[in-house]
PDB file of C-alpha atoms in Angstrom:
ATOM      1  CA  MET A   1      -1.820  28.777 -48.898  1.00  0.00           C
ATOM      2  CA  THR A   2       0.752  30.505 -51.117  1.00  0.00           C
ATOM      3  CA  ASP A   3       4.460  30.209 -50.766  1.00  0.00           C
ATOM      4  CA  ILE A   4       6.007  33.403 -49.870  1.00  0.00           C
ATOM      5  CA  PRO A   5       9.466  33.859 -51.252  1.00  0.00           C
ATOM      6  CA  PRO A   6      12.288  34.741 -48.833  1.00  0.00           C
ATOM      7  CA  PRO A   7      13.319  38.283 -48.653  1.00  0.00           C
ATOM      8  CA  ALA A   8      15.843  39.487 -51.196  1.00  0.00           C
ATOM      9  CA  ARG A   9      19.239  39.836 -49.694  1.00  0.00           C
ATOM     10  CA  ARG A  10      21.951  42.015 -51.025  1.00  0.00           C
ATOM     11  CA  VAL A  11      25.574  41.636 -50.251  1.00  0.00           C
ATOM     12  CA  GLU A  12      28.095  44.457 -51.042  1.00  0.00           C
ATOM     13  CA  ILE A  13      31.915  44.152 -51.193  1.00  0.00           C
ATOM     14  CA  GLU A  14      33.582  47.631 -51.080  1.00  0.00           C
ATOM     15  CA  TYR A  15      37.224  47.313 -52.002  1.00  0.00           C
ATOM     16  CA  CYS A  16      40.183  49.643 -52.542  1.00  0.00           C
ATOM     17  CA  THR A  17      41.029  50.264 -56.229  1.00  0.00           C
ATOM     18  CA  GLN A  18      44.300  52.100 -55.125  1.00  0.00           C
ATOM     19  CA  CYS A  19      45.355  48.780 -53.181  1.00  0.00           C
ATOM     20  CA  ARG A  20      44.472  46.613 -56.232  1.00  0.00           C
ATOM     21  CA  TRP A  21      42.115  44.463 -54.141  1.00  0.00           C
ATOM     22  CA  LEU A  22      39.591  43.754 -56.854  1.00  0.00           C
ATOM     23  CA  PRO A  23      40.820  40.108 -57.360  1.00  0.00           C
ATOM     24  CA  ARG A  24      40.474  39.530 -53.551  1.00  0.00           C
ATOM     25  CA  ALA A  25      36.950  41.112 -53.623  1.00  0.00           C
ATOM     26  CA  ALA A  26      36.045  39.166 -56.780  1.00  0.00           C
ATOM     27  CA  TRP A  27      37.299  35.816 -55.278  1.00  0.00           C
ATOM     28  CA  LEU A  28      35.246  36.495 -52.065  1.00  0.00           C
ATOM     29  CA  ALA A  29      32.181  37.442 -54.064  1.00  0.00           C
ATOM     30  CA  GLN A  30      32.482  34.072 -55.862  1.00  0.00           C
ATOM     31  CA  GLU A  31      32.745  32.136 -52.619  1.00  0.00           C
ATOM     32  CA  LEU A  32      29.654  33.871 -51.281  1.00  0.00           C
ATOM     33  CA  LEU A  33      27.608  33.343 -54.418  1.00  0.00           C
ATOM     34  CA  THR A  34      28.534  29.704 -54.547  1.00  0.00           C
ATOM     35  CA  THR A  35      27.684  29.187 -50.733  1.00  0.00           C
ATOM     36  CA  PHE A  36      24.421  31.245 -50.848  1.00  0.00           C
ATOM     37  CA  GLU A  37      23.247  30.966 -54.385  1.00  0.00           C
ATOM     38  CA  SER A  38      19.475  30.656 -53.351  1.00  0.00           C
ATOM     39  CA  GLU A  39      19.735  33.081 -50.485  1.00  0.00           C
ATOM     40  CA  LEU A  40      21.088  36.039 -52.293  1.00  0.00           C
ATOM     41  CA  SER A  41      19.400  38.195 -54.773  1.00  0.00           C
ATOM     42  CA  GLU A  42      22.404  40.374 -55.589  1.00  0.00           C
ATOM     43  CA  LEU A  43      26.093  40.709 -54.922  1.00  0.00           C
ATOM     44  CA  ALA A  44      27.764  43.937 -55.782  1.00  0.00           C
ATOM     45  CA  LEU A  45      31.365  44.946 -56.048  1.00  0.00           C
ATOM     46  CA  LYS A  46      31.880  48.587 -55.078  1.00  0.00           C
ATOM     47  CA  PRO A  47      35.034  50.189 -55.993  1.00  0.00           C
ATOM     48  CA  GLY A  48      36.500  52.478 -53.116  1.00  0.00           C
ATOM     49  CA  THR A  49      39.698  54.100 -52.013  1.00  0.00           C
ATOM     50  CA  GLY A  50      41.802  54.717 -48.937  1.00  0.00           C
ATOM     51  CA  GLY A  51      42.353  51.042 -48.014  1.00  0.00           C
ATOM     52  CA  VAL A  52      38.741  50.112 -47.745  1.00  0.00           C
ATOM     53  CA  PHE A  53      37.592  46.462 -47.689  1.00  0.00           C
ATOM     54  CA  VAL A  54      34.113  46.211 -46.180  1.00  0.00           C
ATOM     55  CA  VAL A  55      31.416  43.453 -46.653  1.00  0.00           C
ATOM     56  CA  ARG A  56      27.795  44.594 -46.054  1.00  0.00           C
ATOM     57  CA  VAL A  57      24.558  42.698 -46.032  1.00  0.00           C
ATOM     58  CA  ASP A  58      21.509  44.864 -46.635  1.00  0.00           C
ATOM     59  CA  ASP A  59      23.474  47.875 -45.719  1.00  0.00           C
ATOM     60  CA  GLU A  60      24.752  46.336 -42.385  1.00  0.00           C
ATOM     61  CA  THR A  61      28.561  46.163 -42.233  1.00  0.00           C
ATOM     62  CA  VAL A  62      29.478  42.573 -41.269  1.00  0.00           C
ATOM     63  CA  TRP A  63      33.205  42.880 -41.942  1.00  0.00           C
ATOM     64  CA  ASP A  64      35.465  45.854 -41.948  1.00  0.00           C
ATOM     65  CA  ARG A  65      39.221  45.341 -42.786  1.00  0.00           C
ATOM     66  CA  ARG A  66      40.154  48.440 -40.640  1.00  0.00           C
ATOM     67  CA  GLU A  67      38.609  46.822 -37.512  1.00  0.00           C
ATOM     68  CA  GLN A  68      39.061  43.126 -38.092  1.00  0.00           C
ATOM     69  CA  GLY A  69      41.847  42.606 -40.571  1.00  0.00           C
ATOM     70  CA  PHE A  70      41.373  40.835 -43.888  1.00  0.00           C
ATOM     71  CA  PRO A  71      38.700  38.286 -43.535  1.00  0.00           C
ATOM     72  CA  GLU A  72      39.199  34.530 -43.856  1.00  0.00           C
ATOM     73  CA  PRO A  73      36.420  33.251 -46.166  1.00  0.00           C
ATOM     74  CA  THR A  74      35.057  31.120 -43.409  1.00  0.00           C
ATOM     75  CA  ALA A  75      34.573  34.033 -41.142  1.00  0.00           C
ATOM     76  CA  VAL A  76      32.719  36.103 -43.769  1.00  0.00           C
ATOM     77  CA  LYS A  77      30.604  33.134 -44.730  1.00  0.00           C
ATOM     78  CA  GLN A  78      29.612  32.774 -41.103  1.00  0.00           C
ATOM     79  CA  ALA A  79      28.710  36.344 -40.715  1.00  0.00           C
ATOM     80  CA  VAL A  80      26.765  36.432 -44.020  1.00  0.00           C
ATOM     81  CA  ARG A  81      25.001  33.173 -43.008  1.00  0.00           C
ATOM     82  CA  ASP A  82      23.957  34.586 -39.648  1.00  0.00           C
ATOM     83  CA  ARG A  83      22.029  37.280 -41.470  1.00  0.00           C
ATOM     84  CA  VAL A  84      20.609  35.664 -44.600  1.00  0.00           C
ATOM     85  CA  ALA A  85      20.116  31.894 -43.583  1.00  0.00           C
ATOM     86  CA  PRO A  86      20.714  31.392 -39.804  1.00  0.00           C
ATOM     87  CA  GLY A  87      19.940  27.764 -39.865  1.00  0.00           C
ATOM     88  CA  LYS A  88      22.143  26.836 -42.837  1.00  0.00           C
ATOM     89  CA  SER A  89      24.962  24.524 -42.224  1.00  0.00           C
ATOM     90  CA  LEU A  90      28.184  25.566 -43.867  1.00  0.00           C
ATOM     91  CA  GLY A  91      29.755  22.117 -43.610  1.00  0.00           C
ATOM     92  CA  HIS A  92      33.495  22.072 -43.070  1.00  0.00           C
ATOM     93  CA  SER A  93      33.377  26.000 -42.746  1.00  0.00           C
ATOM     94  CA  ASP A  94      31.352  25.565 -39.397  1.00  0.00           C
ATOM     95  CA  LYS A  95      34.141  23.631 -37.770  1.00  0.00           C
TER      96      LYS A  95
END
């Protein structure tokens, strides 16, 4: 029996360059890469305009600032976890 690797999961954070939200996007990217270091194959920062701040997992939007406001890291981690590693404990972030 061969071990089948888990599917490659891609996260994208699209942020508004006009609003100067790169530092916020980069910080969130670091948080996600640290939390899901073995579950993610890629994390992309995508420059956008018009006030955009959207987090996607495999092209599925899991957080949109226009609908949900700016995300708390815990909320984004839970949304990403539910798609890439549903059984994974987030420790204190699950409280």
